[in-house]
């Protein structure tokens, strides 16, 4: 399994993601910088968290217009894509996932461990003995998920909501913390699974999520 | 040279904590009832092309899911 981690100017979670992939899957992920060409042979593309382009204009707005994101759009029918935090914002800005992420209703940068409810346990990221309630850290200021009523109905109907906050900490519509696209190969989530891997972290629930990817990929390749 | 002003505001249906907080404080200082914080962008173009500016707003400057925008042409 080949994994690419895309690095934009201002991305700061690429190292964490590479380490999480290595410690959970034993795979050395390749960092692809935004100016480099993304080849077709990756099985998983990860857009890590951070502050791409300093969050200018809106979080993820500028990164979503880059050539490398256009390439990811071209590959989006044939590969798995995971967007974490700023990666999720880039995915919504580029139109690969519905909705948008706006400022938390607390107006604060929120950084803490939160309890999440796993709503869909059949996706490529949540299929392997995942507990119903997991703990993952969040670290964002623009993490409030918003979409119109029709989109929300659509998300519910197609079982596209994967993670929901147990308590509505930031005003997200329907407590949404992570969603998947209709086709089932693009996931975006605000919490950071790569920061919940080893016992030194406050939670180890992210480990199983990453192992899920390999399990799903091995079954479906 | 043609000049345009672009005003971007969060949509009414979305709670905007920034505007709400500033309104709360402003009410103590001045007798106002509403306040909205958004973005203001000035654009210069060598050609008069309203359609192009509109496309730019739709595709980059504003996120039409959460924001509404208006374009005003400046006559000099």
PDB file of C-alpha atoms in Angstrom:
ATOM      1  CA  UNK A   1       0.000   0.000   0.000  1.00  0.00           C
ATOM      2  CA  UNK A   2       1.430   3.372  -1.031  1.00  0.00           C
ATOM      3  CA  UNK A   3       0.579   6.434   1.009  1.00  0.00           C
ATOM      4  CA  UNK A   4       1.130  10.056   0.046  1.00  0.00           C
ATOM      5  CA  UNK A   5       1.029  12.908   2.553  1.00  0.00           C
ATOM      6  CA  UNK A   6       0.529  16.265   0.849  1.00  0.00           C
ATOM      7  CA  UNK A   7       2.449  19.202   2.289  1.00  0.00           C
ATOM      8  CA  UNK A   8       1.280  22.761   1.626  1.00  0.00           C
ATOM      9  CA  UNK A   9       3.040  25.888   2.864  1.00  0.00           C
ATOM     10  CA  UNK A  10       1.820  26.125   6.459  1.00  0.00           C
ATOM     11  CA  UNK A  11       0.967  22.448   6.907  1.00  0.00           C
ATOM     12  CA  UNK A  12       2.279  21.331  10.313  1.00  0.00           C
ATOM     13  CA  UNK A  13       0.846  17.858  10.960  1.00  0.00           C
ATOM     14  CA  UNK A  14       2.631  16.019   8.119  1.00  0.00           C
ATOM     15  CA  UNK A  15       5.274  14.625  10.461  1.00  0.00           C
ATOM     16  CA  UNK A  16       2.651  13.417  12.954  1.00  0.00           C
ATOM     17  CA  UNK A  17       0.692  11.713  10.172  1.00  0.00           C
ATOM     18  CA  UNK A  18       3.806  10.011   8.745  1.00  0.00           C
ATOM     19  CA  UNK A  19       4.739   8.745  12.213  1.00  0.00           C
ATOM     20  CA  UNK A  20       1.171   7.556  12.890  1.00  0.00           C
ATOM     21  CA  UNK A  21       1.099   5.697   9.561  1.00  0.00           C
ATOM     22  CA  UNK A  22       4.460   4.113  10.321  1.00  0.00           C
ATOM     23  CA  UNK A  23       3.618   3.038  13.863  1.00  0.00           C
ATOM     24  CA  UNK A  24       0.162   1.688  12.995  1.00  0.00           C
ATOM     25  CA  UNK A  25       0.686   0.241   9.506  1.00  0.00           C
ATOM     26  CA  UNK A  26       4.454  -0.104   9.275  1.00  0.00           C
ATOM     27  CA  UNK A  27       4.373   1.843   6.024  1.00  0.00           C
ATOM     28  CA  UNK A  28       6.669   4.732   5.209  1.00  0.00           C
ATOM     29  CA  UNK A  29       4.421   7.428   3.821  1.00  0.00           C
ATOM     30  CA  UNK A  30       5.843   9.699   1.140  1.00  0.00           C
ATOM     31  CA  UNK A  31       5.699  13.431   1.651  1.00  0.00           C
ATOM     32  CA  UNK A  32       4.616  15.173  -1.533  1.00  0.00           C
ATOM     33  CA  UNK A  33       5.203  18.904  -1.522  1.00  0.00           C
ATOM     34  CA  UNK A  34       2.695  21.204  -3.195  1.00  0.00           C
ATOM     35  CA  UNK A  35       5.032  22.049  -6.073  1.00  0.00           C
ATOM     36  CA  UNK A  36       5.766  18.415  -6.872  1.00  0.00           C
ATOM     37  CA  UNK A  37       3.875  16.221  -9.267  1.00  0.00           C
ATOM     38  CA  UNK A  38       1.548  13.659  -7.705  1.00  0.00           C
ATOM     39  CA  UNK A  39       1.767  10.318  -9.490  1.00  0.00           C
ATOM     40  CA  UNK A  40      -1.214   8.030 -10.057  1.00  0.00           C
ATOM     41  CA  UNK A  41      -0.016   5.032  -8.085  1.00  0.00           C
ATOM     42  CA  UNK A  42      -0.926   6.008  -4.518  1.00  0.00           C
ATOM     43  CA  UNK A  43      -3.587   3.987  -2.714  1.00  0.00           C
ATOM     44  CA  UNK A  44      -4.152   6.591  -0.034  1.00  0.00           C
ATOM     45  CA  UNK A  45      -3.690  10.337  -0.159  1.00  0.00           C
ATOM     46  CA  UNK A  46      -3.704  12.187   3.150  1.00  0.00           C
ATOM     47  CA  UNK A  47      -4.198  15.939   3.492  1.00  0.00           C
ATOM     48  CA  UNK A  48      -2.834  16.672   6.963  1.00  0.00           C
ATOM     49  CA  UNK A  49      -3.717  19.491   9.334  1.00  0.00           C
ATOM     50  CA  UNK A  50      -2.099  22.870   9.733  1.00  0.00           C
ATOM     51  CA  UNK A  51      -2.638  26.379   8.450  1.00  0.00           C
ATOM     52  CA  UNK A  52      -2.111  26.169   4.696  1.00  0.00           C
ATOM     53  CA  UNK A  53      -1.293  29.616   3.278  1.00  0.00           C
ATOM     54  CA  UNK A  54      -1.779  31.093   6.758  1.00  0.00           C
ATOM     55  CA  UNK A  55      -5.551  30.517   6.525  1.00  0.00           C
ATOM     56  CA  UNK A  56      -5.680  33.621   4.291  1.00  0.00           C
ATOM     57  CA  UNK A  57      -9.129  34.462   2.907  1.00  0.00           C
ATOM     58  CA  UNK A  58     -10.667  31.314   4.447  1.00  0.00           C
ATOM     59  CA  UNK A  59      -9.116  28.142   5.842  1.00  0.00           C
ATOM     60  CA  UNK A  60      -8.058  25.945   2.947  1.00  0.00           C
ATOM     61  CA  UNK A  61      -9.376  28.348   0.279  1.00  0.00           C
ATOM     62  CA  UNK A  62      -6.073  29.051  -1.437  1.00  0.00           C
ATOM     63  CA  UNK A  63      -4.668  25.522  -1.148  1.00  0.00           C
ATOM     64  CA  UNK A  64      -7.857  24.129  -2.712  1.00  0.00           C
ATOM     65  CA  UNK A  65      -7.116  25.993  -5.969  1.00  0.00           C
ATOM     66  CA  UNK A  66      -3.605  24.557  -6.445  1.00  0.00           C
ATOM     67  CA  UNK A  67      -2.607  22.285  -9.313  1.00  0.00           C
ATOM     68  CA  UNK A  68      -1.889  19.391  -6.921  1.00  0.00           C
ATOM     69  CA  UNK A  69      -5.468  19.558  -5.585  1.00  0.00           C
ATOM     70  CA  UNK A  70      -6.783  19.495  -9.166  1.00  0.00           C
ATOM     71  CA  UNK A  71      -4.715  16.334  -9.626  1.00  0.00           C
ATOM     72  CA  UNK A  72      -6.239  14.883  -6.438  1.00  0.00           C
ATOM     73  CA  UNK A  73      -9.673  15.680  -7.918  1.00  0.00           C
ATOM     74  CA  UNK A  74      -8.731  13.702 -11.037  1.00  0.00           C
ATOM     75  CA  UNK A  75      -7.654  10.754  -8.876  1.00  0.00           C
ATOM     76  CA  UNK A  76     -10.646  11.006  -6.540  1.00  0.00           C
ATOM     77  CA  UNK A  77     -12.581   8.208  -8.225  1.00  0.00           C
ATOM     78  CA  UNK A  78      -9.831   5.628  -7.914  1.00  0.00           C
ATOM     79  CA  UNK A  79      -8.028   6.261  -4.632  1.00  0.00           C
ATOM     80  CA  UNK A  80      -8.763   6.751  -0.941  1.00  0.00           C
ATOM     81  CA  UNK A  81      -8.457  10.298   0.359  1.00  0.00           C
ATOM     82  CA  UNK A  82      -8.341  11.361   3.993  1.00  0.00           C
ATOM     83  CA  UNK A  83      -8.462  15.004   5.036  1.00  0.00           C
ATOM     84  CA  UNK A  84      -7.711  15.848   8.651  1.00  0.00           C
ATOM     85  CA  UNK A  85      -8.468  19.286  10.114  1.00  0.00           C
ATOM     86  CA  UNK A  86      -7.085  21.729   7.523  1.00  0.00           C
ATOM     87  CA  UNK A  87      -7.247  18.824   5.054  1.00  0.00           C
ATOM     88  CA  UNK A  88     -10.999  18.612   5.654  1.00  0.00           C
ATOM     89  CA  UNK A  89     -11.277  22.353   5.025  1.00  0.00           C
ATOM     90  CA  UNK A  90      -9.360  21.949   1.751  1.00  0.00           C
ATOM     91  CA  UNK A  91     -11.661  19.073   0.720  1.00  0.00           C
ATOM     92  CA  UNK A  92     -14.821  21.126   1.342  1.00  0.00           C
ATOM     93  CA  UNK A  93     -13.352  24.210  -0.354  1.00  0.00           C
ATOM     94  CA  UNK A  94     -12.400  22.165  -3.405  1.00  0.00           C
ATOM     95  CA  UNK A  95     -15.878  20.638  -3.621  1.00  0.00           C
ATOM     96  CA  UNK A  96     -14.758  17.056  -3.006  1.00  0.00           C
ATOM     97  CA  UNK A  97     -16.904  17.010   0.140  1.00  0.00           C
ATOM     98  CA  UNK A  98     -20.165  18.930   0.675  1.00  0.00           C
ATOM     99  CA  UNK A  99     -20.626  21.769   3.159  1.00  0.00           C
ATOM    100  CA  UNK A 100     -18.192  24.251   4.668  1.00  0.00           C
ATOM    101  CA  UNK A 101     -16.241  24.852   7.861  1.00  0.00           C
ATOM    102  CA  UNK A 102     -16.687  28.165   9.627  1.00  0.00           C
ATOM    103  CA  UNK A 103     -15.529  29.796  12.848  1.00  0.00           C
ATOM    104  CA  UNK A 104     -16.417  27.968  16.074  1.00  0.00           C
ATOM    105  CA  UNK A 105     -19.406  29.513  17.829  1.00  0.00           C
ATOM    106  CA  UNK A 106     -17.148  29.962  20.852  1.00  0.00           C
ATOM    107  CA  UNK A 107     -14.922  32.277  18.744  1.00  0.00           C
ATOM    108  CA  UNK A 108     -11.950  30.502  20.273  1.00  0.00           C
ATOM    109  CA  UNK A 109      -9.164  28.277  19.125  1.00  0.00           C
ATOM    110  CA  UNK A 110     -10.205  25.000  20.743  1.00  0.00           C
ATOM    111  CA  UNK A 111      -7.572  22.478  21.714  1.00  0.00           C
ATOM    112  CA  UNK A 112      -8.697  19.518  23.820  1.00  0.00           C
ATOM    113  CA  UNK A 113      -9.635  15.867  23.861  1.00  0.00           C
ATOM    114  CA  UNK A 114     -13.246  15.346  22.833  1.00  0.00           C
ATOM    115  CA  UNK A 115     -15.574  12.389  22.938  1.00  0.00           C
ATOM    116  CA  UNK A 116     -16.843  11.327  19.527  1.00  0.00           C
ATOM    117  CA  UNK A 117     -19.607   8.947  18.538  1.00  0.00           C
ATOM    118  CA  UNK A 118     -18.765   6.698  15.605  1.00  0.00           C
ATOM    119  CA  UNK A 119     -21.917   6.674  13.478  1.00  0.00           C
ATOM    120  CA  UNK A 120     -20.783   4.604  10.520  1.00  0.00           C
ATOM    121  CA  UNK A 121     -18.561   1.565  11.080  1.00  0.00           C
ATOM    122  CA  UNK A 122     -18.410   0.385   7.467  1.00  0.00           C
ATOM    123  CA  UNK A 123     -16.092   3.002   5.978  1.00  0.00           C
ATOM    124  CA  UNK A 124     -12.432   2.501   5.061  1.00  0.00           C
ATOM    125  CA  UNK A 125     -11.421   4.410   8.189  1.00  0.00           C
ATOM    126  CA  UNK A 126     -13.800   2.913  10.754  1.00  0.00           C
ATOM    127  CA  UNK A 127     -14.251  -0.774  10.008  1.00  0.00           C
ATOM    128  CA  UNK A 128     -12.026  -2.650  12.453  1.00  0.00           C
ATOM    129  CA  UNK A 129     -13.422  -3.205  15.976  1.00  0.00           C
ATOM    130  CA  UNK A 130     -14.034   0.486  16.472  1.00  0.00           C
ATOM    131  CA  UNK A 131     -15.618   1.421  19.770  1.00  0.00           C
ATOM    132  CA  UNK A 132     -18.899   3.342  19.660  1.00  0.00           C
ATOM    133  CA  UNK A 133     -17.425   6.234  21.606  1.00  0.00           C
ATOM    134  CA  UNK A 134     -13.850   7.282  21.003  1.00  0.00           C
ATOM    135  CA  UNK A 135     -11.662  10.113  22.262  1.00  0.00           C
ATOM    136  CA  UNK A 136      -9.631  12.216  19.825  1.00  0.00           C
ATOM    137  CA  UNK A 137      -8.034  15.639  20.205  1.00  0.00           C
ATOM    138  CA  UNK A 138      -9.270  18.677  18.294  1.00  0.00           C
ATOM    139  CA  UNK A 139      -7.204  21.779  17.547  1.00  0.00           C
ATOM    140  CA  UNK A 140      -8.985  24.343  15.405  1.00  0.00           C
ATOM    141  CA  UNK A 141     -10.675  27.709  15.269  1.00  0.00           C
ATOM    142  CA  UNK A 142     -12.670  27.127  12.105  1.00  0.00           C
ATOM    143  CA  UNK A 143     -14.111  23.699  12.799  1.00  0.00           C
ATOM    144  CA  UNK A 144     -17.842  24.340  12.852  1.00  0.00           C
ATOM    145  CA  UNK A 145     -19.368  22.226  10.121  1.00  0.00           C
ATOM    146  CA  UNK A 146     -22.154  23.893   8.194  1.00  0.00           C
ATOM    147  CA  UNK A 147     -24.326  22.829   5.265  1.00  0.00           C
ATOM    148  CA  UNK A 148     -27.827  23.607   4.027  1.00  0.00           C
ATOM    149  CA  UNK A 149     -30.874  21.528   4.985  1.00  0.00           C
ATOM    150  CA  UNK A 150     -30.967  19.536   1.739  1.00  0.00           C
ATOM    151  CA  UNK A 151     -27.300  18.563   2.057  1.00  0.00           C
ATOM    152  CA  UNK A 152     -27.827  17.550   5.686  1.00  0.00           C
ATOM    153  CA  UNK A 153     -30.788  15.347   4.736  1.00  0.00           C
ATOM    154  CA  UNK A 154     -28.645  13.852   1.994  1.00  0.00           C
ATOM    155  CA  UNK A 155     -25.808  13.142   4.440  1.00  0.00           C
ATOM    156  CA  UNK A 156     -28.193  11.452   6.879  1.00  0.00           C
ATOM    157  CA  UNK A 157     -29.970   9.450   4.205  1.00  0.00           C
ATOM    158  CA  UNK A 158     -26.774   8.046   2.712  1.00  0.00           C
ATOM    159  CA  UNK A 159     -25.176   7.370   6.096  1.00  0.00           C
ATOM    160  CA  UNK A 160     -22.380   9.822   5.262  1.00  0.00           C
ATOM    161  CA  UNK A 161     -21.909  11.171   8.782  1.00  0.00           C
ATOM    162  CA  UNK A 162     -19.072   9.154  10.342  1.00  0.00           C
ATOM    163  CA  UNK A 163     -18.139  11.056  13.497  1.00  0.00           C
ATOM    164  CA  UNK A 164     -20.327  13.232  15.693  1.00  0.00           C
ATOM    165  CA  UNK A 165     -19.320  15.165  18.805  1.00  0.00           C
ATOM    166  CA  UNK A 166     -21.027  13.816  21.934  1.00  0.00           C
ATOM    167  CA  UNK A 167     -21.458  17.383  23.183  1.00  0.00           C
ATOM    168  CA  UNK A 168     -21.896  20.130  20.647  1.00  0.00           C
ATOM    169  CA  UNK A 169     -18.693  21.954  21.532  1.00  0.00           C
ATOM    170  CA  UNK A 170     -18.359  24.298  18.556  1.00  0.00           C
ATOM    171  CA  UNK A 171     -21.857  24.690  17.091  1.00  0.00           C
ATOM    172  CA  UNK A 172     -21.453  22.173  14.264  1.00  0.00           C
ATOM    173  CA  UNK A 173     -24.711  21.383  12.524  1.00  0.00           C
ATOM    174  CA  UNK A 174     -26.004  18.027  13.814  1.00  0.00           C
ATOM    175  CA  UNK A 175     -22.807  17.729  15.911  1.00  0.00           C
ATOM    176  CA  UNK A 176     -20.924  16.667  12.768  1.00  0.00           C
ATOM    177  CA  UNK A 177     -17.184  16.084  13.224  1.00  0.00           C
ATOM    178  CA  UNK A 178     -16.432  13.962  10.156  1.00  0.00           C
ATOM    179  CA  UNK A 179     -18.135  12.938   6.917  1.00  0.00           C
ATOM    180  CA  UNK A 180     -17.574  10.677   3.925  1.00  0.00           C
ATOM    181  CA  UNK A 181     -18.552  11.218   0.296  1.00  0.00           C
ATOM    182  CA  UNK A 182     -21.300   9.203  -1.411  1.00  0.00           C
ATOM    183  CA  UNK A 183     -18.867   6.953  -3.209  1.00  0.00           C
ATOM    184  CA  UNK A 184     -17.237   6.052   0.117  1.00  0.00           C
ATOM    185  CA  UNK A 185     -13.606   6.868  -0.649  1.00  0.00           C
ATOM    186  CA  UNK A 186     -13.139  10.436   0.617  1.00  0.00           C
ATOM    187  CA  UNK A 187     -13.233  11.201   4.332  1.00  0.00           C
ATOM    188  CA  UNK A 188     -12.879  14.566   6.010  1.00  0.00           C
ATOM    189  CA  UNK A 189     -12.707  15.015   9.766  1.00  0.00           C
ATOM    190  CA  UNK A 190     -11.812  17.823  12.162  1.00  0.00           C
ATOM    191  CA  UNK A 191     -10.384  15.752  15.092  1.00  0.00           C
ATOM    192  CA  UNK A 192      -6.784  14.557  14.841  1.00  0.00           C
ATOM    193  CA  UNK A 193      -6.506  10.725  14.859  1.00  0.00           C
ATOM    194  CA  UNK A 194      -2.724  10.998  14.313  1.00  0.00           C
ATOM    195  CA  UNK A 195      -2.408  12.591  17.749  1.00  0.00           C
ATOM    196  CA  UNK A 196      -3.980   9.598  19.512  1.00  0.00           C
ATOM    197  CA  UNK A 197      -1.669   6.695  18.697  1.00  0.00           C
ATOM    198  CA  UNK A 198       0.825   5.862  21.435  1.00  0.00           C
ATOM    199  CA  UNK A 199       0.210   5.444  25.208  1.00  0.00           C
ATOM    200  CA  UNK A 200       1.944   8.776  25.831  1.00  0.00           C
ATOM    201  CA  UNK A 201      -0.952  10.452  24.044  1.00  0.00           C
ATOM    202  CA  UNK A 202      -4.071  11.004  26.113  1.00  0.00           C
ATOM    203  CA  UNK A 203      -5.975   8.493  23.987  1.00  0.00           C
ATOM    204  CA  UNK A 204      -4.940   5.651  21.668  1.00  0.00           C
ATOM    205  CA  UNK A 205      -8.200   5.487  19.715  1.00  0.00           C
ATOM    206  CA  UNK A 206      -6.607   6.811  16.526  1.00  0.00           C
ATOM    207  CA  UNK A 207      -4.450   3.702  16.181  1.00  0.00           C
ATOM    208  CA  UNK A 208      -7.351   1.407  15.305  1.00  0.00           C
ATOM    209  CA  UNK A 209      -8.657   3.924  12.755  1.00  0.00           C
ATOM    210  CA  UNK A 210      -5.391   3.814  10.818  1.00  0.00           C
ATOM    211  CA  UNK A 211      -5.224   0.004  11.019  1.00  0.00           C
ATOM    212  CA  UNK A 212      -8.755   0.013   9.557  1.00  0.00           C
ATOM    213  CA  UNK A 213      -7.410   1.523   6.342  1.00  0.00           C
ATOM    214  CA  UNK A 214      -5.052  -1.385   5.724  1.00  0.00           C
ATOM    215  CA  UNK A 215      -7.731  -3.906   6.657  1.00  0.00           C
ATOM    216  CA  UNK A 216     -10.238  -2.352   4.241  1.00  0.00           C
ATOM    217  CA  UNK A 217      -7.701  -1.923   1.472  1.00  0.00           C
ATOM    218  CA  UNK A 218      -6.508  -5.549   1.773  1.00  0.00           C
ATOM    219  CA  UNK A 219     -10.101  -6.785   1.496  1.00  0.00           C
ATOM    220  CA  UNK A 220     -11.108  -4.555  -1.390  1.00  0.00           C
ATOM    221  CA  UNK A 221      -8.024  -4.233  -3.564  1.00  0.00           C
TER     222      UNK A 221
ATOM    223  CA  UNK B   1      -8.555  51.245 -15.233  1.00  0.00           C
ATOM    224  CA  UNK B   2     -11.828  49.898 -13.875  1.00  0.00           C
ATOM    225  CA  UNK B   3     -12.304  49.608 -10.152  1.00  0.00           C
ATOM    226  CA  UNK B   4     -14.638  47.351  -8.227  1.00  0.00           C
ATOM    227  CA  UNK B   5     -15.509  46.962  -4.571  1.00  0.00           C
ATOM    228  CA  UNK B   6     -16.485  43.542  -3.298  1.00  0.00           C
ATOM    229  CA  UNK B   7     -18.374  43.184  -0.014  1.00  0.00           C
ATOM    230  CA  UNK B   8     -18.550  39.728   1.553  1.00  0.00           C
ATOM    231  CA  UNK B   9     -20.824  39.041   4.517  1.00  0.00           C
ATOM    232  CA  UNK B  10     -21.729  35.839   6.346  1.00  0.00           C
ATOM    233  CA  UNK B  11     -25.254  34.678   5.487  1.00  0.00           C
ATOM    234  CA  UNK B  12     -28.074  35.735   7.822  1.00  0.00           C
ATOM    235  CA  UNK B  13     -28.988  32.160   8.732  1.00  0.00           C
ATOM    236  CA  UNK B  14     -25.550  31.485  10.197  1.00  0.00           C
ATOM    237  CA  UNK B  15     -24.745  32.544  13.744  1.00  0.00           C
ATOM    238  CA  UNK B  16     -21.706  34.796  13.632  1.00  0.00           C
ATOM    239  CA  UNK B  17     -20.083  34.954  17.089  1.00  0.00           C
ATOM    240  CA  UNK B  18     -17.641  37.669  16.019  1.00  0.00           C
ATOM    241  CA  UNK B  19     -20.392  40.093  14.994  1.00  0.00           C
ATOM    242  CA  UNK B  20     -22.484  39.220  18.053  1.00  0.00           C
ATOM    243  CA  UNK B  21     -19.677  39.944  20.473  1.00  0.00           C
ATOM    244  CA  UNK B  22     -18.770  43.243  18.830  1.00  0.00           C
ATOM    245  CA  UNK B  23     -22.460  44.225  18.761  1.00  0.00           C
ATOM    246  CA  UNK B  24     -22.776  43.527  22.487  1.00  0.00           C
ATOM    247  CA  UNK B  25     -19.853  45.815  23.251  1.00  0.00           C
ATOM    248  CA  UNK B  26     -20.929  48.442  20.700  1.00  0.00           C
ATOM    249  CA  UNK B  27     -24.375  48.701  22.298  1.00  0.00           C
ATOM    250  CA  UNK B  28     -22.738  49.913  25.479  1.00  0.00           C
ATOM    251  CA  UNK B  29     -20.963  52.690  23.631  1.00  0.00           C
ATOM    252  CA  UNK B  30     -23.437  53.678  20.952  1.00  0.00           C
ATOM    253  CA  UNK B  31     -27.135  53.343  20.302  1.00  0.00           C
ATOM    254  CA  UNK B  32     -27.090  50.751  17.490  1.00  0.00           C
ATOM    255  CA  UNK B  33     -29.283  47.740  16.835  1.00  0.00           C
ATOM    256  CA  UNK B  34     -27.372  45.671  14.279  1.00  0.00           C
ATOM    257  CA  UNK B  35     -23.767  45.080  13.279  1.00  0.00           C
ATOM    258  CA  UNK B  36     -22.208  42.667  10.841  1.00  0.00           C
ATOM    259  CA  UNK B  37     -18.540  41.979  10.255  1.00  0.00           C
ATOM    260  CA  UNK B  38     -17.426  40.816   6.848  1.00  0.00           C
ATOM    261  CA  UNK B  39     -14.718  41.380   4.265  1.00  0.00           C
ATOM    262  CA  UNK B  40     -14.079  44.217   1.875  1.00  0.00           C
ATOM    263  CA  UNK B  41     -11.938  43.737  -1.218  1.00  0.00           C
ATOM    264  CA  UNK B  42     -10.872  46.304  -3.821  1.00  0.00           C
ATOM    265  CA  UNK B  43     -10.188  45.094  -7.328  1.00  0.00           C
ATOM    266  CA  UNK B  44      -8.689  46.847 -10.333  1.00  0.00           C
ATOM    267  CA  UNK B  45      -9.080  45.538 -13.832  1.00  0.00           C
ATOM    268  CA  UNK B  46      -7.885  46.815 -17.173  1.00  0.00           C
ATOM    269  CA  UNK B  47     -11.047  45.625 -18.868  1.00  0.00           C
ATOM    270  CA  UNK B  48     -14.603  46.285 -17.905  1.00  0.00           C
ATOM    271  CA  UNK B  49     -15.791  42.775 -17.185  1.00  0.00           C
ATOM    272  CA  UNK B  50     -18.393  42.412 -14.476  1.00  0.00           C
ATOM    273  CA  UNK B  51     -18.962  38.765 -15.346  1.00  0.00           C
ATOM    274  CA  UNK B  52     -15.306  37.949 -14.703  1.00  0.00           C
ATOM    275  CA  UNK B  53     -15.355  39.621 -11.284  1.00  0.00           C
ATOM    276  CA  UNK B  54     -18.541  37.713 -10.460  1.00  0.00           C
ATOM    277  CA  UNK B  55     -16.870  34.434 -11.428  1.00  0.00           C
ATOM    278  CA  UNK B  56     -13.854  35.317  -9.274  1.00  0.00           C
ATOM    279  CA  UNK B  57     -16.133  35.945  -6.278  1.00  0.00           C
ATOM    280  CA  UNK B  58     -18.008  32.686  -6.805  1.00  0.00           C
ATOM    281  CA  UNK B  59     -14.905  30.573  -7.281  1.00  0.00           C
ATOM    282  CA  UNK B  60     -12.463  32.064  -4.805  1.00  0.00           C
ATOM    283  CA  UNK B  61     -13.232  35.233  -2.878  1.00  0.00           C
ATOM    284  CA  UNK B  62     -16.503  34.079  -1.283  1.00  0.00           C
ATOM    285  CA  UNK B  63     -17.700  30.693  -0.148  1.00  0.00           C
ATOM    286  CA  UNK B  64     -21.270  30.776  -1.421  1.00  0.00           C
ATOM    287  CA  UNK B  65     -22.398  28.133   1.079  1.00  0.00           C
ATOM    288  CA  UNK B  66     -21.788  30.414   4.041  1.00  0.00           C
ATOM    289  CA  UNK B  67     -21.252  33.887   2.587  1.00  0.00           C
ATOM    290  CA  UNK B  68     -23.060  36.308   0.332  1.00  0.00           C
ATOM    291  CA  UNK B  69     -21.285  38.931  -1.730  1.00  0.00           C
ATOM    292  CA  UNK B  70     -22.055  42.083  -3.629  1.00  0.00           C
ATOM    293  CA  UNK B  71     -19.992  43.826  -6.275  1.00  0.00           C
ATOM    294  CA  UNK B  72     -20.030  47.597  -6.704  1.00  0.00           C
ATOM    295  CA  UNK B  73     -18.342  49.310  -9.644  1.00  0.00           C
ATOM    296  CA  UNK B  74     -16.598  52.555  -8.750  1.00  0.00           C
ATOM    297  CA  UNK B  75     -17.046  55.358 -11.268  1.00  0.00           C
ATOM    298  CA  UNK B  76     -14.267  57.910 -11.284  1.00  0.00           C
TER     299      UNK B  76
END
